[in-house]
Amino acid sequence: MLFFISANKGLAQTANQAQLAREQAPSPFPPTTPPSAVEGGHVVAAPGDADLGEQQILKRVEEYQPFTISLGAPFYWTSNVALTRSGEQSDFVVAPAAAAFYEPRITPTLFGLIDVREQLFYYDKFDSFDFGSFDVEAGFRYLVPQWHNLLLRVEYDYNRLTKKDSFEAFFQNHGFIVNAEIPFRLGRAQQLSLGADVNISAAAEESGQPPSPNVNAISARRNDYEVYAGYSVVLARSFFVNAVGRIVVRQYWEGDRTDVNEILALTANYRVNKFLTVSAVSTLAANRSNHSIFDYNVANLGGAVAASLKF
């Protein structure tokens, strides 16, 4: 058994590195307004809403558009390609993404969610790290206006990590996500959001590993427990800044491994028009594990271009 785990260690680290790289990378899409957030007959703007502070009548909600098609392309320098404790190597990454979202309004405060997303990560010098990430999500979002517009989410997420220029998977995960978030308006142009979520892996499959029930042999499989705080300020009608701080406890199924991951994301966004947004993006992350070999720090700095169409 020890020989088997050792023989697959390199592959498992690749799957884990890819998971962490995509989760700590700058987002391909800027934040948007929650569709159901209404307060006093006006849409409540969330972090990323370039119209924060503008009075928006309830008619906007009555003309709710459930479909969104989004394209995005972050490009950034990363300080630690392999997410290692020592011997860090930097590189330049381009990570184009495409997504389709369907969020039907079931009741005035209950929304469904179905989305399909694909993102590809291309490294300049270390192209052996190239990979793709494909997601399908389905769930519900429920707004509780009487509780300070508390937003509750329950979702199923299928994630498939794929090899370079291929849809062949080297890791697959079925997860269930429960999230709660509450916004606080700070005047007309600022908002603070506090939230927590749990992401439980219900099943996983990794290339080269034995099938279930040997789940403990899948070393990239984990459960995540997270708290976060987000701040947004609109400095002009089309220019807004976001900051999000996250603390994530990652509990791995194998090896009695538990990591604590701290992530800070900063973005400055300019909305060119209702379809196109350009951004300066950055993320800083520090990982500390009960097995110090998995400790690392990483910085990602760059920009992003995103286009979105609602109908």
Short mmCIF file of C-alpha atoms in Angstrom, two decimals:
data_model
loop_
_atom_site.label_atom_id
_atom_site.label_comp_id
_atom_site.label_asym_id
_atom_site.label_seq_id
_atom_site.Cartn_x
_atom_site.Cartn_y
_atom_site.Cartn_z
CA MET A 1 0.00 0.00 0.00
CA LEU A 2 2.81 2.43 0.83
CA PHE A 3 4.43 1.65 -2.51
CA PHE A 4 1.17 2.39 -4.32
CA ILE A 5 0.74 5.77 -2.65
CA SER A 6 4.35 6.71 -3.40
CA ALA A 7 4.01 5.72 -7.05
CA ASN A 8 0.99 7.99 -7.46
CA LYS A 9 2.25 10.93 -5.39
CA GLY A 10 3.40 13.00 -8.35
CA LEU A 11 0.07 12.65 -10.13
CA ALA A 12 -1.86 13.50 -6.97
CA GLN A 13 0.21 16.64 -6.42
CA THR A 14 -0.58 17.67 -10.00
CA ALA A 15 -4.31 17.36 -9.35
CA ASN A 16 -4.02 19.22 -6.06
CA GLN A 17 -1.83 21.94 -7.58
CA ALA A 18 -4.35 22.45 -10.39
CA GLN A 19 -7.24 22.68 -7.93
CA LEU A 20 -5.44 25.29 -5.84
CA ALA A 21 -4.18 27.23 -8.87
CA ARG A 22 -7.68 27.72 -10.27
CA GLU A 23 -9.17 28.63 -6.88
CA GLN A 24 -6.46 31.22 -6.12
CA ALA A 25 -6.30 32.68 -9.63
CA PRO A 26 -7.95 36.02 -10.44
CA SER A 27 -11.61 35.60 -11.35
CA PRO A 28 -12.36 35.67 -15.09
CA PHE A 29 -15.62 37.58 -14.48
CA PRO A 30 -16.21 40.74 -12.41
CA PRO A 31 -18.79 40.54 -9.58
CA THR A 32 -22.40 41.29 -10.52
CA THR A 33 -25.58 42.35 -8.79
CA PRO A 34 -27.56 39.57 -7.07
CA PRO A 35 -30.76 39.26 -9.15
CA SER A 36 -33.19 39.19 -6.24
CA ALA A 37 -31.80 41.87 -3.95
CA VAL A 38 -34.53 44.49 -3.52
CA GLU A 39 -34.77 47.11 -0.82
CA GLY A 40 -37.36 49.86 -0.63
CA GLY A 41 -38.40 49.34 -4.24
CA HIS A 42 -34.83 49.54 -5.52
CA VAL A 43 -32.35 46.90 -6.55
CA VAL A 44 -29.74 46.50 -3.83
CA ALA A 45 -26.32 46.73 -5.43
CA ALA A 46 -23.71 44.17 -4.46
CA PRO A 47 -19.92 44.32 -4.80
CA GLY A 48 -19.20 44.93 -8.46
CA ASP A 49 -22.36 46.82 -9.36
CA ALA A 50 -21.17 49.84 -11.31
CA ASP A 51 -24.54 51.53 -10.76
CA LEU A 52 -24.29 51.47 -6.96
CA GLY A 53 -25.78 54.69 -5.65
CA GLU A 54 -28.07 55.15 -8.66
CA GLN A 55 -31.80 54.81 -7.93
CA GLN A 56 -33.12 51.79 -9.80
CA ILE A 57 -36.88 51.24 -9.66
CA LEU A 58 -38.59 47.91 -9.10
CA LYS A 59 -39.39 47.71 -12.81
CA ARG A 60 -35.83 46.40 -13.31
CA VAL A 61 -36.70 43.32 -11.24
CA GLU A 62 -40.00 42.83 -13.13
CA GLU A 63 -37.99 42.68 -16.34
CA TYR A 64 -35.67 40.11 -14.85
CA GLN A 65 -33.47 38.35 -17.40
CA PRO A 66 -32.57 34.78 -16.35
CA PHE A 67 -29.90 33.96 -18.97
CA THR A 68 -26.30 35.18 -18.93
CA ILE A 69 -23.51 34.36 -21.37
CA SER A 70 -20.04 35.42 -20.21
CA LEU A 71 -16.56 35.37 -21.71
CA GLY A 72 -13.45 36.34 -19.76
CA ALA A 73 -9.68 36.32 -20.14
CA PRO A 74 -7.48 36.95 -17.10
CA PHE A 75 -3.76 37.29 -17.84
CA TYR A 76 -1.32 37.48 -14.99
CA TRP A 77 2.17 36.89 -13.63
CA THR A 78 2.35 34.22 -10.92
CA SER A 79 5.23 33.99 -8.46
CA ASN A 80 5.00 30.28 -7.64
CA VAL A 81 3.87 28.00 -10.47
CA ALA A 82 4.06 24.69 -8.60
CA LEU A 83 2.92 26.14 -5.23
CA THR A 84 6.02 24.87 -3.45
CA ARG A 85 7.60 25.84 -0.13
CA SER A 86 11.03 26.52 -1.68
CA GLY A 87 12.57 26.87 -5.11
CA GLU A 88 9.66 28.93 -6.42
CA GLN A 89 9.47 29.50 -10.18
CA SER A 90 7.48 32.37 -11.70
CA ASP A 91 5.62 32.41 -15.00
CA PHE A 92 3.00 34.25 -17.05
CA VAL A 93 -0.47 32.71 -17.30
CA VAL A 94 -3.40 33.32 -19.65
CA ALA A 95 -6.67 31.74 -18.48
CA PRO A 96 -9.59 32.30 -20.90
CA ALA A 97 -13.04 31.24 -19.69
CA ALA A 98 -16.57 30.86 -21.03
CA ALA A 99 -19.77 30.36 -19.06
CA ALA A 100 -23.52 30.11 -19.50
CA PHE A 101 -25.87 30.77 -16.57
CA TYR A 102 -29.61 30.17 -16.23
CA GLU A 103 -31.16 31.58 -13.06
CA PRO A 104 -34.97 31.23 -13.24
CA ARG A 105 -37.03 33.23 -10.77
CA ILE A 106 -39.27 30.71 -9.00
CA THR A 107 -40.77 33.13 -6.45
CA PRO A 108 -39.93 36.77 -5.68
CA THR A 109 -37.18 35.56 -3.32
CA LEU A 110 -36.28 32.08 -4.63
CA PHE A 111 -34.10 31.53 -7.69
CA GLY A 112 -32.82 28.41 -9.38
CA LEU A 113 -29.35 28.09 -10.85
CA ILE A 114 -27.89 26.00 -13.64
CA ASP A 115 -24.53 26.94 -15.10
CA VAL A 116 -21.80 25.46 -17.25
CA ARG A 117 -18.25 26.87 -17.14
CA GLU A 118 -14.97 26.06 -18.83
CA GLN A 119 -11.61 27.69 -18.11
CA LEU A 120 -8.24 26.88 -19.66
CA PHE A 121 -4.91 27.70 -18.01
CA TYR A 122 -1.92 28.28 -20.32
CA TYR A 123 1.55 28.77 -18.83
CA ASP A 124 4.25 30.51 -20.86
CA LYS A 125 7.48 28.76 -19.79
CA PHE A 126 6.16 25.78 -17.83
CA ASP A 127 3.56 24.55 -20.30
CA SER A 128 3.56 21.09 -18.71
CA PHE A 129 1.31 22.71 -16.07
CA ASP A 130 -1.35 23.61 -18.66
CA PHE A 131 -4.78 22.28 -17.74
CA GLY A 132 -8.50 22.88 -18.10
CA SER A 133 -11.29 23.15 -15.53
CA PHE A 134 -14.88 22.27 -16.48
CA ASP A 135 -17.78 22.84 -14.06
CA VAL A 136 -21.50 22.13 -14.05
CA GLU A 137 -23.51 23.58 -11.18
CA ALA A 138 -27.16 23.31 -10.16
CA GLY A 139 -28.89 24.68 -7.10
CA PHE A 140 -31.06 27.30 -5.47
CA ARG A 141 -30.59 30.79 -4.08
CA TYR A 142 -32.96 32.19 -1.48
CA LEU A 143 -33.17 35.81 -0.33
CA VAL A 144 -34.43 36.67 3.16
CA PRO A 145 -35.23 40.42 3.01
CA GLN A 146 -36.38 40.62 6.63
CA TRP A 147 -32.97 39.34 7.75
CA HIS A 148 -30.96 42.20 6.28
CA ASN A 149 -31.19 40.68 2.77
CA LEU A 150 -29.46 37.46 3.84
CA LEU A 151 -28.69 35.35 0.77
CA LEU A 152 -28.63 31.55 1.13
CA ARG A 153 -27.24 29.20 -1.52
CA VAL A 154 -27.35 25.43 -1.88
CA GLU A 155 -25.56 23.98 -4.93
CA TYR A 156 -24.23 20.80 -6.45
CA ASP A 157 -20.96 21.21 -8.36
CA TYR A 158 -19.30 18.77 -10.73
CA ASN A 159 -15.69 19.73 -11.43
CA ARG A 160 -13.54 18.04 -14.06
CA LEU A 161 -9.85 18.89 -14.35
CA THR A 162 -8.58 18.04 -17.83
CA LYS A 163 -5.24 17.51 -19.49
CA LYS A 164 -3.64 20.00 -21.85
CA ASP A 165 -5.61 20.48 -25.10
CA SER A 166 -7.91 17.60 -24.17
CA PHE A 167 -11.16 16.85 -22.36
CA GLU A 168 -9.57 13.76 -20.80
CA ALA A 169 -9.89 14.07 -17.03
CA PHE A 170 -7.10 13.60 -14.51
CA PHE A 171 -9.38 14.51 -11.59
CA GLN A 172 -13.16 14.65 -11.08
CA ASN A 173 -15.08 15.79 -8.02
CA HIS A 174 -18.74 15.88 -7.00
CA GLY A 175 -19.30 18.51 -4.33
CA PHE A 176 -22.19 20.01 -2.38
CA ILE A 177 -21.93 23.66 -1.37
CA VAL A 178 -23.89 25.51 1.32
CA ASN A 179 -23.36 29.27 1.57
CA ALA A 180 -24.75 32.18 3.59
CA GLU A 181 -23.94 35.82 2.87
CA ILE A 182 -25.22 39.07 4.32
CA PRO A 183 -24.62 42.55 2.82
CA PHE A 184 -24.26 45.84 4.70
CA ARG A 185 -24.75 49.09 2.79
CA LEU A 186 -22.30 51.81 3.85
CA GLY A 187 -23.81 54.94 2.39
CA ARG A 188 -24.67 55.25 -1.28
CA ALA A 189 -21.47 53.94 -2.84
CA GLN A 190 -20.01 51.31 -0.52
CA GLN A 191 -20.94 47.83 0.62
CA LEU A 192 -19.51 45.27 3.02
CA SER A 193 -20.46 41.60 2.66
CA LEU A 194 -19.80 38.82 5.18
CA GLY A 195 -20.21 35.16 4.38
CA ALA A 196 -19.39 31.56 5.13
CA ASP A 197 -19.61 28.38 3.11
CA VAL A 198 -18.99 24.67 3.30
CA ASN A 199 -17.92 22.59 0.28
CA ILE A 200 -18.18 18.84 0.90
CA SER A 201 -16.74 16.31 -1.53
CA ALA A 202 -19.34 13.56 -1.97
CA ALA A 203 -17.31 11.54 -4.48
CA ALA A 204 -14.07 11.89 -6.44
CA GLU A 205 -12.05 10.07 -9.05
CA GLU A 206 -8.39 10.55 -9.89
CA SER A 207 -6.47 9.08 -12.83
CA GLY A 208 -4.30 6.14 -11.85
CA GLN A 209 -6.16 5.56 -8.60
CA PRO A 210 -8.25 2.48 -7.71
CA PRO A 211 -12.04 2.78 -7.92
CA SER A 212 -14.28 3.27 -4.91
CA PRO A 213 -14.42 2.24 -2.05
CA ASN A 214 -10.68 3.11 -1.81
CA VAL A 215 -11.56 6.79 -1.38
CA ASN A 216 -8.64 7.43 0.97
CA ALA A 217 -6.23 6.81 -1.93
CA ILE A 218 -7.46 9.99 -3.69
CA SER A 219 -5.05 12.47 -2.15
CA ALA A 220 -6.41 15.56 -3.97
CA ARG A 221 -9.88 15.04 -2.49
CA ARG A 222 -10.85 17.39 0.33
CA ASN A 223 -13.61 19.27 2.17
CA ASP A 224 -13.42 23.07 2.45
CA TYR A 225 -14.75 25.31 5.24
CA GLU A 226 -14.55 29.04 4.52
CA VAL A 227 -15.33 32.46 5.94
CA TYR A 228 -14.89 35.65 3.93
CA ALA A 229 -15.42 39.39 3.88
CA GLY A 230 -15.87 41.51 0.77
CA TYR A 231 -15.77 45.29 0.35
CA SER A 232 -16.87 47.27 -2.69
CA VAL A 233 -16.72 50.98 -3.43
CA VAL A 234 -17.90 52.80 -6.54
CA LEU A 235 -15.60 55.72 -7.28
CA ALA A 236 -17.37 56.78 -10.48
CA ARG A 237 -20.39 55.57 -12.41
CA SER A 238 -18.27 53.11 -14.43
CA PHE A 239 -15.34 52.54 -12.08
CA PHE A 240 -15.51 50.32 -9.00
CA VAL A 241 -13.03 48.58 -6.71
CA ASN A 242 -13.43 45.27 -4.89
CA ALA A 243 -11.46 43.61 -2.08
CA VAL A 244 -12.20 40.12 -0.75
CA GLY A 245 -10.41 38.36 2.09
CA ARG A 246 -10.91 34.62 2.59
CA ILE A 247 -9.79 32.08 5.18
CA VAL A 248 -10.28 28.47 4.09
CA VAL A 249 -9.68 25.33 6.12
CA ARG A 250 -8.98 22.48 3.71
CA GLN A 251 -9.44 19.03 5.22
CA TYR A 252 -7.94 16.33 3.00
CA TRP A 253 -9.28 12.81 2.96
CA GLU A 254 -5.81 11.25 2.83
CA GLY A 255 -2.76 11.53 5.04
CA ASP A 256 -4.27 13.29 8.06
CA ARG A 257 -3.61 16.57 6.24
CA THR A 258 -5.27 19.88 7.13
CA ASP A 259 -4.31 23.18 5.51
CA VAL A 260 -5.30 26.76 6.36
CA ASN A 261 -5.35 28.97 3.27
CA GLU A 262 -5.52 32.78 3.46
CA ILE A 263 -6.37 34.62 0.25
CA LEU A 264 -6.67 38.34 -0.50
CA ALA A 265 -8.10 39.40 -3.87
CA LEU A 266 -8.04 43.00 -5.11
CA THR A 267 -9.63 44.23 -8.34
CA ALA A 268 -10.17 47.60 -9.97
CA ASN A 269 -12.87 47.43 -12.65
CA TYR A 270 -13.87 49.80 -15.43
CA ARG A 271 -17.16 49.14 -17.18
CA VAL A 272 -16.66 50.25 -20.79
CA ASN A 273 -20.33 49.65 -21.57
CA LYS A 274 -23.09 47.31 -20.40
CA PHE A 275 -21.36 44.39 -22.14
CA LEU A 276 -17.61 44.92 -21.59
CA THR A 277 -15.49 45.31 -18.43
CA VAL A 278 -11.72 45.64 -18.12
CA SER A 279 -9.96 45.04 -14.80
CA ALA A 280 -6.66 45.19 -12.98
CA VAL A 281 -6.51 42.04 -10.85
CA SER A 282 -4.36 40.59 -8.09
CA THR A 283 -4.48 37.75 -5.58
CA LEU A 284 -2.15 37.00 -2.69
CA ALA A 285 -2.29 33.62 -0.93
CA ALA A 286 -0.50 31.93 1.95
CA ASN A 287 -0.98 28.24 2.77
CA ARG A 288 0.00 26.65 6.08
CA SER A 289 -0.36 22.92 6.65
CA ASN A 290 0.08 20.51 9.54
CA HIS A 291 2.59 18.91 7.14
CA SER A 292 5.01 21.78 6.52
CA ILE A 293 6.09 20.41 3.13
CA PHE A 294 2.78 21.79 1.80
CA ASP A 295 3.39 25.36 3.03
CA TYR A 296 3.67 27.98 0.27
CA ASN A 297 3.10 31.62 -0.66
CA VAL A 298 1.98 32.89 -4.06
CA ALA A 299 1.17 36.23 -5.69
CA ASN A 300 -0.76 36.72 -8.94
CA LEU A 301 -0.73 40.15 -10.62
CA GLY A 302 -2.23 41.16 -13.96
CA GLY A 303 -5.41 42.16 -15.75
CA ALA A 304 -8.61 40.79 -17.22
CA VAL A 305 -11.12 41.49 -19.97
CA ALA A 306 -14.69 40.23 -19.67
CA ALA A 307 -17.84 40.43 -21.79
CA SER A 308 -21.34 39.53 -20.66
CA LEU A 309 -24.75 39.35 -22.31
CA LYS A 310 -28.04 38.99 -20.40
CA PHE A 311 -31.37 38.06 -21.93
#
